[in-house]
CSV table of C-alpha atoms and ligand atoms in Angstrom, one decimal:
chain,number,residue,atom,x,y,z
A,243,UNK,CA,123.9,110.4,111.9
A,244,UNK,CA,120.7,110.9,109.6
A,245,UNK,CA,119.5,107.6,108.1
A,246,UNK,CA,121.2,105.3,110.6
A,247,UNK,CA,121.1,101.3,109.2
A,248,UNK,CA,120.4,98.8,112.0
A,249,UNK,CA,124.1,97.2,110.5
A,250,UNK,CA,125.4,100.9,111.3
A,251,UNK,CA,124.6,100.7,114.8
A,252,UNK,CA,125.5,97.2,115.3
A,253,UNK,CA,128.7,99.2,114.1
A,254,UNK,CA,128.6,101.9,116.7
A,255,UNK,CA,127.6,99.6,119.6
A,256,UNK,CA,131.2,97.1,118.9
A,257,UNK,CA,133.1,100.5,118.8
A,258,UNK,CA,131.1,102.1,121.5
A,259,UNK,CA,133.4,101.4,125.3
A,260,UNK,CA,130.2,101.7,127.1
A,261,UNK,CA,128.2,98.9,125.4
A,262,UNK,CA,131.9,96.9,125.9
A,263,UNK,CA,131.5,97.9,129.8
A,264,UNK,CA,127.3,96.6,129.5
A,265,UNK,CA,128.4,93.6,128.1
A,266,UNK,CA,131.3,92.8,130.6
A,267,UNK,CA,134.0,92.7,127.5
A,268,UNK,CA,135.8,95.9,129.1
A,269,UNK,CA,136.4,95.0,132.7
A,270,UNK,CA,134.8,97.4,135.6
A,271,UNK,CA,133.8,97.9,139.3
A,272,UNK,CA,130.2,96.7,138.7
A,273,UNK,CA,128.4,96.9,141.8
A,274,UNK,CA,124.4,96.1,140.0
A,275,UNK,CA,123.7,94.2,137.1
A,276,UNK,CA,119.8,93.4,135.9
A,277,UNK,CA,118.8,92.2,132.4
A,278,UNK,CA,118.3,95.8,131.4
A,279,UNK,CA,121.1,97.9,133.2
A,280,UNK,CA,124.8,98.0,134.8
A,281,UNK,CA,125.6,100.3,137.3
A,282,UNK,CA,129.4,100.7,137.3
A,283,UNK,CA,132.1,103.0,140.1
A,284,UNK,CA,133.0,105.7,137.5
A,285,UNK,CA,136.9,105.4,137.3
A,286,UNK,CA,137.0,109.5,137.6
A,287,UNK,CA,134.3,110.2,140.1
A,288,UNK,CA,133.1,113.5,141.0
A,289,UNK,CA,133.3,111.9,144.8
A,290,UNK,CA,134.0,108.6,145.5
A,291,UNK,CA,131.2,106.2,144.7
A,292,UNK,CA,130.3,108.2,141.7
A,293,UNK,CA,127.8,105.9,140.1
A,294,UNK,CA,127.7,105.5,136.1
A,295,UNK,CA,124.1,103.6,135.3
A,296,UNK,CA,124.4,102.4,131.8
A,297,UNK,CA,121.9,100.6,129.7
A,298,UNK,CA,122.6,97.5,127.9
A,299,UNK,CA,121.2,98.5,124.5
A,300,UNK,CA,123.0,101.9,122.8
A,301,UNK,CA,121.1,104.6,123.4
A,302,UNK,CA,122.4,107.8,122.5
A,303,UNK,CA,119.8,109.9,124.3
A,304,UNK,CA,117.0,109.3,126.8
A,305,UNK,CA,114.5,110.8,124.8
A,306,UNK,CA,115.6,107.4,122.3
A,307,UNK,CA,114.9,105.0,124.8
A,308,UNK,CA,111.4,103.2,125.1
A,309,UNK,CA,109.6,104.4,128.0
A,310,UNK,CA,109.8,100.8,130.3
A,311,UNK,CA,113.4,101.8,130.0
A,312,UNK,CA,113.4,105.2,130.9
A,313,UNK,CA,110.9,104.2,134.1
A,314,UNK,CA,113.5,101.1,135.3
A,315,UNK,CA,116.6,103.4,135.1
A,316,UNK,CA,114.5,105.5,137.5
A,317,UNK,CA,113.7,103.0,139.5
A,318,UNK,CA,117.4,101.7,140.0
A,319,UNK,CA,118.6,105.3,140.8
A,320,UNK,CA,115.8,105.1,143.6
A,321,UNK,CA,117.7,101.9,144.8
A,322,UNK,CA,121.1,103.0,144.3
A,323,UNK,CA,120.6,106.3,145.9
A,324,UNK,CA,119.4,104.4,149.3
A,325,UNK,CA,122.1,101.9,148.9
A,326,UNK,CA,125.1,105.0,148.7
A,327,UNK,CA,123.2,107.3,151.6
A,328,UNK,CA,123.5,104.3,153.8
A,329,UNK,CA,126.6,102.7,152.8
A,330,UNK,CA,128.9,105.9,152.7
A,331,UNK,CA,127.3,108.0,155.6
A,332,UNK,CA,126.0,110.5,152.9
A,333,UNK,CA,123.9,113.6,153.1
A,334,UNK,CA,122.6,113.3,149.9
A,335,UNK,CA,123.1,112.3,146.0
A,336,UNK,CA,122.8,114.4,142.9
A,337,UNK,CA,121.2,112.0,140.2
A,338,UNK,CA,121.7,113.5,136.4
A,339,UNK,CA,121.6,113.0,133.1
A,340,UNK,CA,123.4,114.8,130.3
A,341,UNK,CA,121.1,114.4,127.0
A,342,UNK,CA,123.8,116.3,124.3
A,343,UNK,CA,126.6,117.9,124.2
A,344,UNK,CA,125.7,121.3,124.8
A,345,UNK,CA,124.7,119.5,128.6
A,346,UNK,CA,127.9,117.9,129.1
A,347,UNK,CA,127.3,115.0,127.1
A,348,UNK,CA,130.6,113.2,126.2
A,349,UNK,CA,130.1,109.6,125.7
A,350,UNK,CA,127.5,108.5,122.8
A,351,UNK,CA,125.8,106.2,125.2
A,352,UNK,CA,123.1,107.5,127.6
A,353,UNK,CA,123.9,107.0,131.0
A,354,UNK,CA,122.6,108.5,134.9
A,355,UNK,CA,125.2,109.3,136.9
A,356,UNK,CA,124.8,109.4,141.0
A,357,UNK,CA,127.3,111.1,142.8
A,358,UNK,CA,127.4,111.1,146.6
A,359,UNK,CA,127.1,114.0,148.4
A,360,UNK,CA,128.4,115.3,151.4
A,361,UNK,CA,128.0,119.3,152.9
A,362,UNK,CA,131.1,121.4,151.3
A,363,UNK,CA,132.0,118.8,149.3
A,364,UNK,CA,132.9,121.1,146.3
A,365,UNK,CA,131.2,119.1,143.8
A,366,UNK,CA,130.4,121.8,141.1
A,367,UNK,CA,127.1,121.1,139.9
A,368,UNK,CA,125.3,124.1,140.5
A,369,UNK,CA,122.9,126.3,138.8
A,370,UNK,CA,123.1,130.0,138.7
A,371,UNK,CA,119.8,131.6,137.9
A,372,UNK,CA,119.1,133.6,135.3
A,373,UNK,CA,116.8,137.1,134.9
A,374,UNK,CA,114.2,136.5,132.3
A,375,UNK,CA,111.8,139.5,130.8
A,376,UNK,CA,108.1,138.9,131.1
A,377,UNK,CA,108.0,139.1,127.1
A,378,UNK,CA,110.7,136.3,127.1
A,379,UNK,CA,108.7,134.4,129.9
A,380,UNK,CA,105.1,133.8,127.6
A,381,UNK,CA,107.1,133.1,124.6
A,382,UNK,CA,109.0,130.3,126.3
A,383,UNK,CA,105.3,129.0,127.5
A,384,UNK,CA,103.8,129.3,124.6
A,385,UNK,CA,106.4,127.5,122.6
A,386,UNK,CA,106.3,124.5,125.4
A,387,UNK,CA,102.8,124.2,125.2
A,388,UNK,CA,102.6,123.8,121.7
A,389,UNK,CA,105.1,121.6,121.6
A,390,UNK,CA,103.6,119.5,124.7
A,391,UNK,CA,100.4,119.3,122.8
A,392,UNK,CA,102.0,117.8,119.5
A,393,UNK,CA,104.2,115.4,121.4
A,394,UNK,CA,101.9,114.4,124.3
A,395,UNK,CA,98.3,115.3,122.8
A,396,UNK,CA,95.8,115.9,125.0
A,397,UNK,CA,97.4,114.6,128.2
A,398,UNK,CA,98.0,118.0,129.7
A,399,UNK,CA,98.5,118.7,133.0
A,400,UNK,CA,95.1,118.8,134.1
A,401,UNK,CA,94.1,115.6,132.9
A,402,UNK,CA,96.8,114.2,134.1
A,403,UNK,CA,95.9,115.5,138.0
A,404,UNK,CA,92.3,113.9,137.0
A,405,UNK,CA,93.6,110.5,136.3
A,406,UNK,CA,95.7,110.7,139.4
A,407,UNK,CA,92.7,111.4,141.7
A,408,UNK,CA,90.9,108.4,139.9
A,409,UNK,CA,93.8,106.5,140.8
A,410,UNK,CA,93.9,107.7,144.7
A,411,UNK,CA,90.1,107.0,145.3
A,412,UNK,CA,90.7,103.7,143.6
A,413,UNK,CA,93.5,102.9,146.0
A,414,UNK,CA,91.4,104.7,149.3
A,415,UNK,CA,89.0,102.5,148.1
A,416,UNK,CA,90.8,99.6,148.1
A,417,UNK,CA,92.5,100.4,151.6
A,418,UNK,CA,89.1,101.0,153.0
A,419,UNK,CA,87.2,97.9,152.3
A,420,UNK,CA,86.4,97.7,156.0
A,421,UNK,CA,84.4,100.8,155.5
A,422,UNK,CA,82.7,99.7,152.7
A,423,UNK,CA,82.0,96.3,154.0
A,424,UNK,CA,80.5,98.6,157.1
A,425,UNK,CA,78.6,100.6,154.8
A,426,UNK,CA,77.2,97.7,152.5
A,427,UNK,CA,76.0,96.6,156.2
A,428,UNK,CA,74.4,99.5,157.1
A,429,UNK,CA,72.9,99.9,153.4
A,430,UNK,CA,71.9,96.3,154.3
A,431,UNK,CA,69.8,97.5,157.1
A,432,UNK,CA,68.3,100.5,155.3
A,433,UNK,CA,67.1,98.0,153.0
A,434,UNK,CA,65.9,95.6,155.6
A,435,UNK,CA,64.3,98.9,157.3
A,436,UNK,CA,62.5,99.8,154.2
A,437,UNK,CA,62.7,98.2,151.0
A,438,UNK,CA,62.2,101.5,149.1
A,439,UNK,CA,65.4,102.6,150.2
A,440,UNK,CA,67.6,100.1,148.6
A,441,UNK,CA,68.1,102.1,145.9
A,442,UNK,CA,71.4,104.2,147.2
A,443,UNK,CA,73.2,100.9,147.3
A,444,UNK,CA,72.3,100.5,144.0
A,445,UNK,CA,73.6,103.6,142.4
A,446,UNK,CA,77.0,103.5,144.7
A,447,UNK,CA,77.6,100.0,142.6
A,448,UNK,CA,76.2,101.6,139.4
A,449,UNK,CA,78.9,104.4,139.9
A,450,UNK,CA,81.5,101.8,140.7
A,451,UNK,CA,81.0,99.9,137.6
A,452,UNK,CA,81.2,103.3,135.4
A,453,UNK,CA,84.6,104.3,137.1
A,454,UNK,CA,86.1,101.4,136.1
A,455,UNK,CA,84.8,101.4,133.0
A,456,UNK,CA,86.2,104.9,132.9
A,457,UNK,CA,89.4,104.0,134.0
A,458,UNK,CA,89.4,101.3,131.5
A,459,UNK,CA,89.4,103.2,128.6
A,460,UNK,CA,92.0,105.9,130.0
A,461,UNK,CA,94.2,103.1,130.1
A,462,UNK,CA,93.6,101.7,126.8
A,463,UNK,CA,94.2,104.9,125.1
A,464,UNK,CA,97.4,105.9,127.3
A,465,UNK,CA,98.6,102.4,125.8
A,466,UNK,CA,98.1,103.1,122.3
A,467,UNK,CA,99.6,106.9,122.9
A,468,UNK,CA,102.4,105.5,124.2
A,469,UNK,CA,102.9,103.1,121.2
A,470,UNK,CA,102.5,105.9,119.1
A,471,UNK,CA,104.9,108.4,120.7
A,472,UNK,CA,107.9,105.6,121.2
A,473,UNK,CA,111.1,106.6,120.9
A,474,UNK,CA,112.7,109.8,119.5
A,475,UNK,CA,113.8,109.5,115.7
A,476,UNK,CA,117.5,109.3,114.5
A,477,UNK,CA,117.5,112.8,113.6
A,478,UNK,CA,115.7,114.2,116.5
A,479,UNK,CA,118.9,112.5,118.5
A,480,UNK,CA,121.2,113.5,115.9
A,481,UNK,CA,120.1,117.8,116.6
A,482,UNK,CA,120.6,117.0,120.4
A,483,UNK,CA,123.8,115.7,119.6
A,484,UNK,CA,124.7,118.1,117.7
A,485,UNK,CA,126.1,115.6,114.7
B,297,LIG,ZN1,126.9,102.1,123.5
């Protein structure tokens, strides 16, 4: 799989039945269809309504796939979840993916699968924990986090929680404008009160202005990190393959 031509995967995609399924040429129970995804009643379900969600492009792996795919398949297994919960009296789904073949991976086109779930249904997807030594423990970590600071830079866990918190007092801000408009009103009086005092009203906006400036720039460079870090490379795939 190393050094994969574009004309070589043109190959793989007319050989590859789940492409044929995508693209309709290989007939199937499609219950969804968008420009980006199919979701399709897998013919040997692991309990009926087992859903297959298949991209249209050939992916091999979800770390492959650019990250507006990766967030729509998400948000179509949201969907397709609430349609199957309601739709076949469930208790619950299990949504997975197998990336390789050392998770199960036997098709060499990514796909989610979302299998109904009912109480005792038997469905054998279950994971037995494991004892782990301490030593075993910090190695693990400290492997990750290297590797999470070469892949992700310095969006670590912690900035990440900061950004978030920008984003919620943006959005509380938003949802209380009322407030705000109350406050600029009572600022308003201060200042009618005493001229002097105008000042607070001033910094609040001053501060305002900043944040989004802030917020601005966050944004721009998540963009261009994101440009940088798209999609895994052919051999990257190939090793979780296994090719
Ligand atoms: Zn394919």
């Amino acid at each position: 799989m190393e050094g994969i031509t574009p004309e070589q995967l043109a190959q793989i995609q007319q050989q590859c039945i789940f492409c044929q399924i995508a693209s309709g040429k290989v007939a199937s129970k499609k219950i969804y269809e968008d420009e980006k995804v199919v979701a399709v009643l897998d013919i040997n379900p692991a309990n009926p309504g087992h859903l297959l969600v298949i991209t249209k492009k050939h992916y091999f792996v979800m770390p492959q796939m650019p990250d507006d795919e990766v967030e729509h398949v998400g948000k179509i297994a949201k969907q397709l979840s609430q349609v199957l919960l309601k739709a076949l009296k469930l208790e619950g789904t299990t949504v997975f993916i197998a990336n390789g073949v050392a998770a199960g991976q036997k098709a060499q086109h990514f796909m989610m699968h979302i299998i109904p779930r009912k109480e005792g249904d038997e469905v054998g997807i279950q994971v037995q924990p494991k004892q782990i030594s301490e030593t075993d423990y910090d190695k693990i970590y400290q492997a990750l986090s290297q590797g999470i600071k070469k892949n992700l830079g310095d969006i670590t866990g912690l900035e990440k929680k900061s950004e978030e918190k920008t984003e919620e007092k943006e959005s509380k801000e938003k949802i209380s404008e009322e407030e705000t408009e109350e406050k600029e009103i009572e600022d308003a009086e201060i200042v009618k009160e005493d001229a002097e005092e105008s000042k607070p009203k001033i910094v609040i906006d001053e501060r305002k202005k900043k944040e989004k400036k802030k917020t601005e720039k966050k944004e721009k460079e998540k963009k261009k990190k994101n440009k940088d870090k798209e999609g895994a490379s052919l051999d990257d795939i190939a090793k979780v393959l296994g090719a």
